[in-house]
Every structure is written in C-alpha cells, then in structure tokens.
C-alpha cells in the first residue's frame, strides 16, 4: 500500500509530498519547526491564559536581571537567555512562552544538524516528527529552567563532537570545548554528556587517530578557558550551586534502586508513543535490526556510545552515591535514540509513512490547542495550582497598590515565598528587586539592614506556615512594619475562579512619614 500510494498519491497528500521535496532545498525543515513553535506557543497562551508563568521561568528571568557568572541554585545560562530575550521582547506571558518554545525549536534545529550527518531527505523529517511526539519539546520545554535549556545545548555539543572526531580539525575542536562549556553553565548534569563523549571516543575503533591528534586536547583547554569565569565565581562565592546539587545526594541503596527504576521507566514512557509508531512504520523489517546494528557506520557507532553513556553513567553514579535521579533530567538526550533508530536503518522508508506521521503530529497539536488547552484553562481557573500561579498577577498588583498607598514610592525589593516573590518581580509594574531566596532563609538569616532601610516587602499565601513563621522572625528585626492580608482571586476571560488569602509584610523606607508607623500600629491592633 505504501509503495502504491507513493506512485499514485491521493490528492490530499500532494501538498505534503511537495513539502517533503523541499527538505534538501533547505526550506521544509525550517517550515516544520516554525509551525511547531507557533502552534505550541499558542497552546501555552490558551492553556495558561489565567495561569501565569511557571515559577521556574519567572526565576530564570528574575535572576537574569542582574548579570553574574553564577547564581545560588543553578549555573547561569537560563538567566542569561531570559535576560537576552527580554532585552528585545516585551515582559509578558506570551513573550516568555515564545522564548520557551523557541528554545525547543532551536533544539530541533540542532538535532537536524546531527541527523543530516547520516541521512538525507524525508528521513530527517522522521527524526523530528518522532521527537515532537515526546513530551520533552512542549510540556517539559514550557518550564524554562536548567533542565529545559539543555534541550538545545546537548544536540549542539553532540554535533560539534561528531565533526571534531571525524575531521580532527582545530576549528571543530574549539567548537566542542565552547559548546560543552555552554552545556555545563546550563546545568552540571551535562558532565554526563561530556563523560559520554570521552567514553565514546575511547570505545570507538578510531580512538587512536583521535587521541594522538591535537583535537581532544584543544577541546579540553578551550572548555576550561570558557568555564573559567564560572569556576572563579564558584571559588570566590562558596560554591552554593554545588551545595544545592549535593542536596540531591541523600539516598541509600534501596532508594537508589527505586530512583534508577523510575528513571528508566520515565524515559521509556516519554518515548512510548514514538516507539509504537516506529514499530508500525518498520513492520516486519524490524527483524533486520541485528544486521543493521552490526553494519552501523562509524559515525552512528560513535553516537551509539554517546547515547549509552548518557543513560548508564547517571545510573551508575546514582547507585554508587545515592542521588535522586528524576527522568526529566535526561529528557534532552532522547534525540540520540531517535537519530540512531531512524538513521541506522538500511532499508528505505516510503514517504507514505512520513506523510502519515506528519498528519498524526499535526492532529495532536491541533487537538491540544482547540480542545485540551481551553479545558485545561477552565479547570485550573476553578481548581488552581499547588504553587498558586493563577494568582500571581493579582497578588503582585495588589501588593504594589498597597505599597504605593503606604509609601508613595515604587516598590524596590521583595521576598517571602520564592514563587510569589519571583511573580511580584515580574508582574508588578515596579518590577522590584528580588531580595533573597526564601528557600535559604533558614540558613542565610534575615534580610540585610540596608535592604530594610531602603524599603522592602514580603508575601506568602496564608496556608504556608513556614513562610508565615519566617515573617514573624523578620518583624522582630524590622522595627517598623505593616502587616496586611487580602484575598487574591483568579480570573479567566472575565470568569472568577479560585481564591486564596495572601499575607503581606511591608517595611517602609527609613524616612517615611510617621503615618506609616501609625498605620503599623493600627494594623497590629486590628490583628490582635
């Protein structure tokens, strides 16, 4: 049927076939990726119309406002990207949603650079379509954080490594050093990609020519040089990012086995839809897999060793030192297996199957936008989120209004619950400075006196007992402050939704008129 369809295609297939003709002409892949970015950005805009941005995205923007070679929790790449993006695009939900999906689209561009090393024509499209059916490039990508930023950096570094190993040219060696350093300042989990490069090079039959050339050593020197500002930051600031990462190493043998099991099952689940469809495409030709594997070309064999390393090495480390191992940490490496499966086939794949897979991918995307997104938006408006993200804009707006009413000045600094503080920094028209991460208040102590003197506010949801207790500790140091409560209610297309109580604490700047102190006294008497 597939061969007959390719010879005499139905009329509805003709536009798709003309599109596939444009793969090697250079416009078909960009068109596919642009459509993917556009439709899934639209999905995010509808599904989260009343929901606000994810706290991870808000954190990336907040930290990136102040350039540094490192930040408290993660390496700095997410902050750099968010800062660069918002220097061009406006501060709005749709803008940062587009940023998240543009990152996923860029990742697919780099995956295509890897795939085209081994195949041409519509097989390149097959690789991308299979990845578009995984949750990594839409739902995982929308949480723009240290995991999502690796979606683009890993395939870019892999492409450079493949070219450096094959050519041993100095320029490609420099590219490997630079791109692996970029992956490392995205998240330290990228050490497993770098270690997998070393493992693959050692396991490959062509290891001797590679290691006796200057290429790997140039890569090491360039990589360390590119990382040196961040390494200096670590050495001079106490390496808080390492401390944060080590918080995940608190398991035992039994818990590690459970983590490894869930890690592998999670990755299998993420690829399940793509695997099922590939089985339907390959059919009985799957029995050729052993022969195809044995005849794998040197470049694909190198990629195979890299893919094995990215799974085996974190599993081994988790078992040895007892670390957490969520499968979402490794989703950026799924492209390796998609490339191997599609590009490793010795038999041709009829365009009939590529057209069918394109229709499936498009159908899923349209169903998500037209059906799932509105349902999700309505449901969340009524039931909310655990982190309260559909109340972020309302809480930030009300705090800003009350602060200006109290002080007559713009809100300068905010903290409290991390997510609410990030949201206030973003959604408040004053865009206050994010003072300190609440997650480290127990270890870091109270806000600095200079921060309080300049004026400072904090906010928590009423049901967050730990945050409320922390506010009580701050009140003892602040001296003069105003504590208030208000109700924030979600809104979706004019329809009221869930509501939660918000507690705010405002410390007016030194020199604020005495009316602030009077307001404080009145608010305390009312509370009592």
Short mmCIF file of C-alpha atoms in Angstrom, two decimals:
data_model
loop_
_atom_site.label_atom_id
_atom_site.label_comp_id
_atom_site.label_asym_id
_atom_site.label_seq_id
_atom_site.Cartn_x
_atom_site.Cartn_y
_atom_site.Cartn_z
CA UNK A 1 0.00 0.00 0.00
CA UNK A 2 2.81 2.39 0.86
CA UNK A 3 4.56 1.91 -2.48
CA UNK A 4 1.27 2.23 -4.39
CA UNK A 5 0.47 5.44 -2.52
CA UNK A 6 3.86 6.91 -3.36
CA UNK A 7 3.34 6.09 -7.05
CA UNK A 8 -0.23 7.43 -7.26
CA UNK A 9 -0.83 9.56 -4.19
CA UNK A 10 -4.26 10.82 -3.17
CA UNK A 11 -4.89 14.48 -3.86
CA UNK A 12 -4.75 15.47 -0.17
CA UNK A 13 -1.24 14.04 0.04
CA UNK A 14 0.19 16.21 -2.74
CA UNK A 15 0.94 19.32 -0.61
CA UNK A 16 2.76 17.14 1.91
CA UNK A 17 4.80 15.49 -0.84
CA UNK A 18 5.77 18.88 -2.27
CA UNK A 19 6.83 19.89 1.22
CA UNK A 20 9.00 16.76 1.54
CA UNK A 21 10.57 17.65 -1.80
CA UNK A 22 11.82 20.81 -0.12
CA UNK A 23 13.88 19.07 2.56
CA UNK A 24 17.13 19.18 0.65
CA UNK A 25 16.23 22.54 -0.86
CA UNK A 26 16.52 23.89 2.66
CA UNK A 27 13.04 25.21 3.46
CA UNK A 28 11.00 22.18 4.57
CA UNK A 29 12.71 21.65 7.95
CA UNK A 30 12.59 25.34 8.97
CA UNK A 31 8.90 25.45 7.99
CA UNK A 32 8.13 22.39 10.12
CA UNK A 33 9.97 23.78 13.14
CA UNK A 34 8.43 27.25 12.76
CA UNK A 35 4.94 25.70 12.67
CA UNK A 36 5.78 23.60 15.71
CA UNK A 37 6.94 26.64 17.68
CA UNK A 38 3.93 28.71 16.63
CA UNK A 39 1.23 26.17 17.43
CA UNK A 40 2.67 25.11 20.78
CA UNK A 41 3.19 28.75 21.79
CA UNK A 42 -0.49 29.24 21.01
CA UNK A 43 -1.28 26.20 23.15
CA UNK A 44 0.61 27.69 26.09
CA UNK A 45 -1.11 31.06 25.63
CA UNK A 46 -4.57 29.43 25.74
CA UNK A 47 -3.92 26.72 28.34
CA UNK A 48 -2.34 29.18 30.77
CA UNK A 49 -4.46 32.21 29.88
CA UNK A 50 -5.35 32.74 33.52
CA UNK A 51 -2.50 30.75 34.94
CA UNK A 52 0.59 32.91 34.89
CA UNK A 53 4.08 31.73 34.04
CA UNK A 54 5.71 28.73 35.64
CA UNK A 55 7.83 29.63 38.71
CA UNK A 56 10.95 28.23 37.03
CA UNK A 57 10.52 30.62 34.11
CA UNK A 58 9.95 33.52 36.46
CA UNK A 59 13.04 32.52 38.42
CA UNK A 60 15.17 32.47 35.27
CA UNK A 61 14.03 35.98 34.34
CA UNK A 62 14.41 37.32 37.88
CA UNK A 63 17.96 36.07 38.32
CA UNK A 64 18.98 37.11 34.82
CA UNK A 65 18.12 40.75 35.51
CA UNK A 66 21.48 41.06 37.23
CA UNK A 67 24.32 39.57 35.20
CA UNK A 68 26.58 37.22 37.13
CA UNK A 69 28.83 34.27 36.35
CA UNK A 70 26.68 32.13 38.63
CA UNK A 71 23.57 32.14 40.80
CA UNK A 72 22.68 30.47 44.07
CA UNK A 73 20.85 27.38 42.79
CA UNK A 74 21.97 26.70 39.23
CA UNK A 75 24.63 27.74 36.74
CA UNK A 76 23.77 30.99 34.93
CA UNK A 77 22.74 30.08 31.37
CA UNK A 78 18.98 30.22 31.97
CA UNK A 79 19.30 33.70 33.45
CA UNK A 80 21.46 34.86 30.57
CA UNK A 81 18.99 33.57 27.99
CA UNK A 82 15.98 35.13 29.72
CA UNK A 83 17.78 38.47 30.10
CA UNK A 84 18.84 38.49 26.45
CA UNK A 85 15.35 37.59 25.29
CA UNK A 86 13.58 40.27 27.33
CA UNK A 87 16.04 42.90 26.19
CA UNK A 88 14.35 42.51 22.79
CA UNK A 89 10.85 41.20 23.55
CA UNK A 90 8.33 42.70 26.00
CA UNK A 91 7.74 41.49 29.54
CA UNK A 92 4.58 39.45 29.10
CA UNK A 93 3.38 35.88 29.43
CA UNK A 94 3.26 35.28 25.69
CA UNK A 95 6.80 36.60 25.26
CA UNK A 96 8.36 34.16 27.71
CA UNK A 97 6.16 31.35 26.45
CA UNK A 98 7.52 32.07 22.98
CA UNK A 99 11.04 32.07 24.47
CA UNK A 100 10.48 28.59 25.91
CA UNK A 101 9.18 27.22 22.62
CA UNK A 102 11.87 29.00 20.60
CA UNK A 103 14.39 27.15 22.77
CA UNK A 104 12.64 23.87 21.86
CA UNK A 105 12.63 24.85 18.19
CA UNK A 106 16.33 25.67 18.31
CA UNK A 107 16.91 22.28 19.88
CA UNK A 108 15.18 20.61 16.92
CA UNK A 109 17.34 22.63 14.52
CA UNK A 110 20.46 21.26 16.20
CA UNK A 111 19.01 17.72 16.20
CA UNK A 112 18.56 18.05 12.44
CA UNK A 113 22.22 19.03 12.11
CA UNK A 114 23.09 15.74 13.80
CA UNK A 115 20.65 13.69 11.70
CA UNK A 116 21.83 15.12 8.39
CA UNK A 117 25.30 13.72 9.09
CA UNK A 118 23.80 10.29 8.37
CA UNK A 119 20.64 10.63 6.24
CA UNK A 120 19.03 12.96 3.73
CA UNK A 121 15.54 13.66 2.50
CA UNK A 122 12.44 12.82 4.45
CA UNK A 123 14.26 10.57 6.93
CA UNK A 124 15.47 13.80 8.54
CA UNK A 125 11.82 14.78 8.93
CA UNK A 126 11.04 11.42 10.54
CA UNK A 127 13.57 12.07 13.30
CA UNK A 128 11.97 15.41 14.14
CA UNK A 129 8.41 14.09 13.98
CA UNK A 130 9.19 11.26 16.39
CA UNK A 131 10.69 13.73 18.85
CA UNK A 132 7.68 16.03 18.51
CA UNK A 133 5.56 13.17 19.88
CA UNK A 134 7.56 13.11 23.11
CA UNK A 135 6.66 15.49 25.98
CA UNK A 136 10.19 16.92 26.05
CA UNK A 137 9.73 19.61 23.41
CA UNK A 138 6.37 21.01 24.55
CA UNK A 139 5.36 20.31 28.16
CA UNK A 140 8.88 19.93 29.54
CA UNK A 141 10.13 22.85 27.45
CA UNK A 142 7.47 25.28 28.73
CA UNK A 143 9.08 25.16 32.18
CA UNK A 144 12.11 27.13 31.05
CA UNK A 145 14.69 26.11 33.64
CA UNK A 146 18.08 24.47 33.97
CA UNK A 147 16.71 21.23 32.52
CA UNK A 148 14.90 22.77 29.56
CA UNK A 149 17.88 24.86 28.46
CA UNK A 150 19.81 21.63 27.83
CA UNK A 151 17.37 20.70 25.05
CA UNK A 152 19.36 22.93 22.72
CA UNK A 153 22.86 22.76 24.18
CA UNK A 154 23.15 18.95 24.16
CA UNK A 155 22.50 18.36 20.43
CA UNK A 156 24.68 21.36 19.55
CA UNK A 157 27.59 19.98 21.55
CA UNK A 158 26.99 16.49 20.12
CA UNK A 159 27.06 17.76 16.55
CA UNK A 160 30.34 19.55 17.19
CA UNK A 161 31.81 16.44 18.83
CA UNK A 162 30.86 14.24 15.86
CA UNK A 163 32.51 16.69 13.47
CA UNK A 164 35.62 17.04 15.65
CA UNK A 165 36.06 13.27 15.98
CA UNK A 166 35.64 12.76 12.24
CA UNK A 167 37.79 15.63 10.97
CA UNK A 168 40.11 16.31 13.95
CA UNK A 169 40.15 19.89 12.67
CA UNK A 170 41.18 22.59 15.19
CA UNK A 171 38.07 24.68 14.48
CA UNK A 172 35.75 21.81 15.40
CA UNK A 173 37.87 21.06 18.47
CA UNK A 174 37.39 24.64 19.62
CA UNK A 175 33.66 24.30 18.97
CA UNK A 176 33.48 21.20 21.16
CA UNK A 177 35.20 22.99 24.04
CA UNK A 178 32.94 26.01 23.77
CA UNK A 179 29.65 24.09 23.41
CA UNK A 180 30.40 21.66 26.23
CA UNK A 181 31.20 24.64 28.46
CA UNK A 182 27.87 26.15 27.40
CA UNK A 183 26.11 22.93 28.40
CA UNK A 184 27.87 22.97 31.77
CA UNK A 185 26.74 26.51 32.57
CA UNK A 186 23.26 25.30 31.72
CA UNK A 187 23.30 22.54 34.33
CA UNK A 188 26.05 20.46 35.93
CA UNK A 189 24.17 17.32 34.85
CA UNK A 190 25.90 17.97 31.49
CA UNK A 191 29.01 16.39 32.98
CA UNK A 192 27.39 13.11 31.93
CA UNK A 193 27.33 14.28 28.30
CA UNK A 194 31.00 15.25 28.45
CA UNK A 195 31.90 11.96 30.12
CA UNK A 196 29.90 10.16 27.43
CA UNK A 197 31.96 11.92 24.75
CA UNK A 198 35.12 10.64 26.42
CA UNK A 199 33.65 7.15 26.79
CA UNK A 200 32.52 7.08 23.14
CA UNK A 201 35.91 8.24 21.88
CA UNK A 202 37.70 5.58 23.94
CA UNK A 203 35.32 2.81 22.86
CA UNK A 204 35.41 3.69 19.15
CA UNK A 205 37.79 1.77 16.84
CA UNK A 206 39.19 5.10 15.58
CA UNK A 207 40.24 6.23 19.05
CA UNK A 208 43.96 6.16 18.33
CA UNK A 209 43.93 8.72 15.48
CA UNK A 210 41.68 10.97 17.55
CA UNK A 211 43.65 10.90 20.79
CA UNK A 212 47.02 11.22 19.06
CA UNK A 213 45.79 14.37 17.33
CA UNK A 214 45.56 17.79 18.94
CA UNK A 215 41.76 17.81 18.72
CA UNK A 216 40.73 16.42 22.16
CA UNK A 217 43.34 18.47 23.98
CA UNK A 218 42.31 21.67 22.24
CA UNK A 219 38.74 20.92 23.32
CA UNK A 220 39.80 20.44 26.94
CA UNK A 221 41.80 23.68 27.04
CA UNK A 222 39.09 25.73 25.33
CA UNK A 223 36.39 24.21 27.53
CA UNK A 224 38.24 25.04 30.73
CA UNK A 225 39.02 28.54 29.48
CA UNK A 226 35.37 29.13 28.62
CA UNK A 227 34.34 27.85 32.05
CA UNK A 228 36.99 29.82 33.94
CA UNK A 229 34.77 32.83 34.84
CA UNK A 230 32.19 30.48 36.33
CA UNK A 231 34.89 28.44 38.08
CA UNK A 232 36.27 31.66 39.56
CA UNK A 233 32.78 32.60 40.71
CA UNK A 234 32.46 29.20 42.41
CA UNK A 235 35.81 29.60 44.14
CA UNK A 236 35.07 33.08 45.43
CA UNK A 237 31.41 32.74 46.46
CA UNK A 238 31.31 29.47 48.36
CA UNK A 239 30.06 27.24 45.51
CA UNK A 240 26.41 27.42 46.56
CA UNK A 241 25.37 25.70 43.32
CA UNK A 242 27.39 22.65 44.35
CA UNK A 243 25.77 22.68 47.76
CA UNK A 244 22.34 22.82 46.13
CA UNK A 245 23.23 19.92 43.82
CA UNK A 246 24.57 17.84 46.70
CA UNK A 247 21.21 18.13 48.44
CA UNK A 248 20.06 15.50 45.95
CA UNK A 249 22.67 13.01 47.21
CA UNK A 250 20.94 11.82 50.34
CA UNK A 251 19.69 8.34 49.48
CA UNK A 252 20.66 4.77 50.29
CA UNK A 253 20.94 1.56 48.30
CA UNK A 254 17.22 0.82 48.37
CA UNK A 255 16.16 4.35 47.44
CA UNK A 256 18.78 4.47 44.68
CA UNK A 257 17.42 1.30 43.12
CA UNK A 258 13.98 2.86 43.17
CA UNK A 259 15.32 6.06 41.60
CA UNK A 260 17.03 4.10 38.82
CA UNK A 261 13.89 2.07 38.13
CA UNK A 262 11.73 5.19 37.92
CA UNK A 263 14.38 6.93 35.82
CA UNK A 264 14.36 4.20 33.20
CA UNK A 265 10.58 3.78 33.27
CA UNK A 266 10.11 7.52 32.92
CA UNK A 267 12.34 7.70 29.84
CA UNK A 268 10.58 4.67 28.35
CA UNK A 269 7.20 6.31 28.95
CA UNK A 270 8.38 9.54 27.33
CA UNK A 271 9.34 7.64 24.18
CA UNK A 272 6.40 5.21 24.19
CA UNK A 273 4.24 6.94 21.56
CA UNK A 274 7.21 7.35 19.23
CA UNK A 275 8.24 3.72 19.73
CA UNK A 276 4.76 2.41 18.91
CA UNK A 277 4.55 4.46 15.74
CA UNK A 278 8.05 3.45 14.67
CA UNK A 279 7.10 -0.22 15.10
CA UNK A 280 4.10 0.37 12.84
CA UNK A 281 6.31 2.09 10.27
CA UNK A 282 9.06 -0.54 10.27
CA UNK A 283 6.71 -3.53 10.49
CA UNK A 284 8.35 -6.82 9.66
CA UNK A 285 11.53 -5.00 8.69
CA UNK A 286 12.35 -4.76 12.41
CA UNK A 287 13.88 -8.23 12.10
CA UNK A 288 16.72 -6.58 10.17
CA UNK A 289 17.75 -4.69 13.31
CA UNK A 290 20.63 -7.05 14.31
CA UNK A 291 22.12 -6.87 10.82
CA UNK A 292 21.68 -3.09 10.68
CA UNK A 293 23.32 -2.73 14.08
CA UNK A 294 26.29 -4.82 13.03
CA UNK A 295 26.68 -2.78 9.83
CA UNK A 296 26.33 0.60 11.61
CA UNK A 297 28.64 3.21 10.11
CA UNK A 298 31.45 4.67 12.27
CA UNK A 299 29.68 7.95 12.93
CA UNK A 300 26.49 6.25 14.14
CA UNK A 301 28.55 3.86 16.25
CA UNK A 302 30.17 6.86 17.96
CA UNK A 303 26.70 8.31 18.56
CA UNK A 304 25.54 4.97 19.95
CA UNK A 305 28.32 5.01 22.55
CA UNK A 306 27.38 8.58 23.50
CA UNK A 307 23.72 7.56 23.91
CA UNK A 308 24.63 4.59 26.10
CA UNK A 309 26.87 6.79 28.24
CA UNK A 310 24.16 9.38 28.90
CA UNK A 311 21.97 6.64 30.41
CA UNK A 312 24.50 4.30 32.01
CA UNK A 313 26.69 6.91 33.70
CA UNK A 314 23.96 8.70 35.72
CA UNK A 315 22.51 5.32 36.68
CA UNK A 316 25.91 4.16 37.91
CA UNK A 317 26.52 7.36 39.89
CA UNK A 318 23.08 7.19 41.45
CA UNK A 319 23.69 3.63 42.61
CA UNK A 320 27.13 4.45 43.99
CA UNK A 321 26.45 7.67 45.91
CA UNK A 322 22.68 7.54 46.38
CA UNK A 323 21.42 10.53 44.40
CA UNK A 324 17.97 11.48 43.22
CA UNK A 325 17.50 10.67 39.54
CA UNK A 326 14.29 12.08 38.02
CA UNK A 327 13.82 11.06 34.41
CA UNK A 328 13.18 14.68 33.41
CA UNK A 329 16.88 15.34 34.00
CA UNK A 330 17.66 13.19 30.94
CA UNK A 331 14.88 14.13 28.50
CA UNK A 332 17.27 16.32 26.50
CA UNK A 333 19.18 13.17 25.50
CA UNK A 334 16.23 11.39 23.85
CA UNK A 335 17.22 12.80 20.46
CA UNK A 336 20.23 10.45 20.44
CA UNK A 337 17.98 7.40 20.30
CA UNK A 338 15.64 8.88 17.69
CA UNK A 339 18.61 9.60 15.42
CA UNK A 340 20.05 6.12 15.96
CA UNK A 341 16.78 4.31 15.25
CA UNK A 342 15.87 6.22 12.08
CA UNK A 343 19.34 6.76 10.64
CA UNK A 344 20.53 3.25 11.46
CA UNK A 345 18.01 1.58 9.14
CA UNK A 346 19.47 0.17 5.94
CA UNK A 347 16.08 -0.08 4.22
CA UNK A 348 14.23 2.85 2.64
CA UNK A 349 11.21 4.34 4.38
CA UNK A 350 8.43 5.22 1.99
CA UNK A 351 7.20 8.79 2.05
CA UNK A 352 3.72 7.39 2.67
CA UNK A 353 4.74 6.80 6.29
CA UNK A 354 6.30 10.23 6.72
CA UNK A 355 3.13 11.91 5.44
CA UNK A 356 1.01 9.80 7.80
CA UNK A 357 3.24 10.66 10.76
CA UNK A 358 3.08 14.34 9.83
CA UNK A 359 -0.72 14.20 9.88
CA UNK A 360 -0.66 12.50 13.30
CA UNK A 361 1.71 15.10 14.76
CA UNK A 362 -0.37 17.94 13.31
CA UNK A 363 -3.58 16.33 14.58
CA UNK A 364 -2.18 16.01 18.10
CA UNK A 365 -1.07 19.64 18.08
CA UNK A 366 -4.41 20.94 16.78
CA UNK A 367 -6.35 18.83 19.30
CA UNK A 368 -4.13 20.23 22.05
CA UNK A 369 -4.81 23.83 21.01
CA UNK A 370 -8.51 23.55 20.17
CA UNK A 371 -9.66 21.05 22.81
CA UNK A 372 -7.14 20.38 25.57
CA UNK A 373 -5.95 23.96 26.09
CA UNK A 374 -9.37 25.54 26.80
CA UNK A 375 -10.35 22.64 29.07
CA UNK A 376 -7.08 22.96 30.97
CA UNK A 377 -7.52 26.72 31.37
CA UNK A 378 -11.08 26.37 32.72
CA UNK A 379 -10.15 23.53 35.06
CA UNK A 380 -7.18 25.39 36.53
CA UNK A 381 -9.19 28.56 36.95
CA UNK A 382 -11.58 26.61 39.20
CA UNK A 383 -9.10 24.30 40.93
CA UNK A 384 -5.86 26.26 40.85
CA UNK A 385 -2.25 25.13 41.09
CA UNK A 386 -0.34 23.98 44.13
CA UNK A 387 2.07 26.91 43.70
CA UNK A 388 -0.84 29.33 43.11
CA UNK A 389 0.41 30.59 39.77
CA UNK A 390 -3.03 31.72 38.56
CA UNK A 391 -2.98 34.25 41.41
CA UNK A 392 0.48 35.68 40.77
CA UNK A 393 -0.50 38.75 38.77
CA UNK A 394 -3.35 39.65 41.14
CA UNK A 395 -1.15 39.31 44.25
CA UNK A 396 1.66 41.35 42.68
CA UNK A 397 -0.76 44.09 41.59
CA UNK A 398 -2.43 44.35 44.99
CA UNK A 399 0.87 44.41 46.90
CA UNK A 400 2.15 47.16 44.61
CA UNK A 401 -1.02 49.19 45.09
CA UNK A 402 -0.85 48.91 48.88
CA UNK A 403 2.87 49.71 48.93
CA UNK A 404 2.41 52.88 46.91
CA UNK A 405 -0.56 53.86 49.06
CA UNK A 406 1.62 53.41 52.15
CA UNK A 407 4.88 54.98 50.96
CA UNK A 408 4.16 56.96 47.81
CA UNK A 409 7.24 55.34 46.25
CA UNK A 410 7.86 52.43 43.85
CA UNK A 411 8.35 49.03 45.44
CA UNK A 412 12.10 48.40 45.48
CA UNK A 413 12.65 44.90 46.95
CA UNK A 414 10.54 41.81 47.58
CA UNK A 415 10.94 38.33 49.01
CA UNK A 416 8.91 35.83 51.03
CA UNK A 417 7.67 32.71 49.27
CA UNK A 418 10.01 32.18 46.34
CA UNK A 419 7.31 31.74 43.70
CA UNK A 420 5.31 34.75 44.85
CA UNK A 421 8.46 36.86 45.06
CA UNK A 422 9.52 35.90 41.52
CA UNK A 423 6.00 36.65 40.32
CA UNK A 424 5.92 40.05 42.03
CA UNK A 425 9.27 40.97 40.48
CA UNK A 426 7.81 40.13 37.06
CA UNK A 427 4.16 41.18 37.24
CA UNK A 428 4.44 44.28 39.42
CA UNK A 429 4.68 47.47 37.34
CA UNK A 430 7.54 48.47 39.66
CA UNK A 431 9.50 45.26 38.92
CA UNK A 432 11.10 45.21 42.38
CA UNK A 433 14.46 43.63 43.05
CA UNK A 434 14.24 40.03 44.27
CA UNK A 435 15.88 40.34 47.69
CA UNK A 436 16.80 36.84 48.85
CA UNK A 437 15.59 33.33 48.06
CA UNK A 438 13.18 32.18 50.75
CA UNK A 439 14.44 28.61 50.27
CA UNK A 440 17.68 29.67 52.01
CA UNK A 441 16.28 31.99 54.66
CA UNK A 442 16.81 29.43 57.42
CA UNK A 443 20.49 29.18 56.52
CA UNK A 444 21.08 32.76 55.40
CA UNK A 445 19.22 34.59 58.16
CA UNK A 446 17.14 37.70 57.93
CA UNK A 447 17.19 40.44 55.27
CA UNK A 448 20.14 42.78 55.47
CA UNK A 449 19.65 46.00 57.39
CA UNK A 450 20.44 48.04 54.30
CA UNK A 451 17.68 46.19 52.44
CA UNK A 452 15.19 47.02 55.17
CA UNK A 453 16.33 50.64 55.31
CA UNK A 454 15.68 51.11 51.58
CA UNK A 455 12.21 49.61 51.86
CA UNK A 456 11.18 46.00 51.46
CA UNK A 457 8.10 43.80 51.22
CA UNK A 458 7.39 40.10 51.51
CA UNK A 459 4.33 38.00 50.76
CA UNK A 460 3.12 34.46 51.43
CA UNK A 461 -0.08 32.53 50.98
CA UNK A 462 -1.89 32.25 54.29
CA UNK A 463 -1.66 28.44 54.32
CA UNK A 464 2.16 28.50 54.04
CA UNK A 465 3.01 28.10 57.71
CA UNK A 466 6.79 28.07 57.28
CA UNK A 467 6.72 31.36 55.38
CA UNK A 468 4.43 32.93 57.98
CA UNK A 469 6.76 31.92 60.78
CA UNK A 470 9.67 33.44 58.91
CA UNK A 471 7.73 36.71 58.62
CA UNK A 472 7.38 36.75 62.40
CA UNK A 473 11.16 36.45 62.72
CA UNK A 474 11.68 39.34 60.31
CA UNK A 475 9.22 41.53 62.20
CA UNK A 476 11.48 41.42 65.25
CA UNK A 477 14.34 42.94 63.28
CA UNK A 478 12.40 45.32 61.09
CA UNK A 479 11.16 47.51 63.95
CA UNK A 480 8.55 49.39 61.97
CA UNK A 481 6.44 47.44 59.51
CA UNK A 482 2.91 46.99 58.21
CA UNK A 483 1.29 43.58 58.01
CA UNK A 484 -1.85 43.12 55.95
CA UNK A 485 -3.96 40.40 54.39
CA UNK A 486 -6.05 40.34 51.26
CA UNK A 487 -7.79 37.85 49.01
CA UNK A 488 -6.47 37.16 45.53
CA UNK A 489 -8.92 35.65 43.06
CA UNK A 490 -8.17 34.06 39.71
CA UNK A 491 -9.84 35.39 36.58
CA UNK A 492 -10.23 33.68 33.20
CA UNK A 493 -11.90 35.52 30.32
CA UNK A 494 -13.98 37.52 32.83
CA UNK A 495 -14.98 34.43 34.81
CA UNK A 496 -14.00 34.41 38.53
CA UNK A 497 -12.09 31.38 39.78
CA UNK A 498 -10.31 30.04 42.81
CA UNK A 499 -9.20 32.42 45.57
CA UNK A 500 -6.53 32.29 48.31
CA UNK A 501 -5.59 34.51 51.19
CA UNK A 502 -2.29 36.39 50.89
CA UNK A 503 -0.30 37.82 53.80
CA UNK A 504 1.99 40.74 53.07
CA UNK A 505 4.58 42.44 55.23
CA UNK A 506 5.79 45.89 54.24
CA UNK A 507 8.79 47.66 55.75
CA UNK A 508 8.67 51.31 54.59
CA UNK A 509 11.95 53.04 53.72
CA UNK A 510 13.67 54.94 56.51
CA UNK A 511 12.40 58.49 56.47
CA UNK A 512 8.85 57.54 55.50
CA UNK A 513 6.37 59.90 57.23
CA UNK A 514 5.08 58.92 60.64
CA UNK A 515 1.76 57.96 59.09
CA UNK A 516 3.40 54.66 58.22
CA UNK A 517 4.10 54.00 61.87
CA UNK A 518 0.52 54.95 62.70
CA UNK A 519 -0.67 52.55 60.01
CA UNK A 520 1.51 49.85 61.53
CA UNK A 521 0.04 50.38 64.99
CA UNK A 522 -3.47 50.29 63.66
CA UNK A 523 -2.82 47.13 61.69
CA UNK A 524 -1.30 45.41 64.71
CA UNK A 525 -4.26 46.36 66.93
CA UNK A 526 -6.62 45.03 64.27
CA UNK A 527 -4.69 41.77 64.12
CA UNK A 528 -4.84 41.42 67.89
#
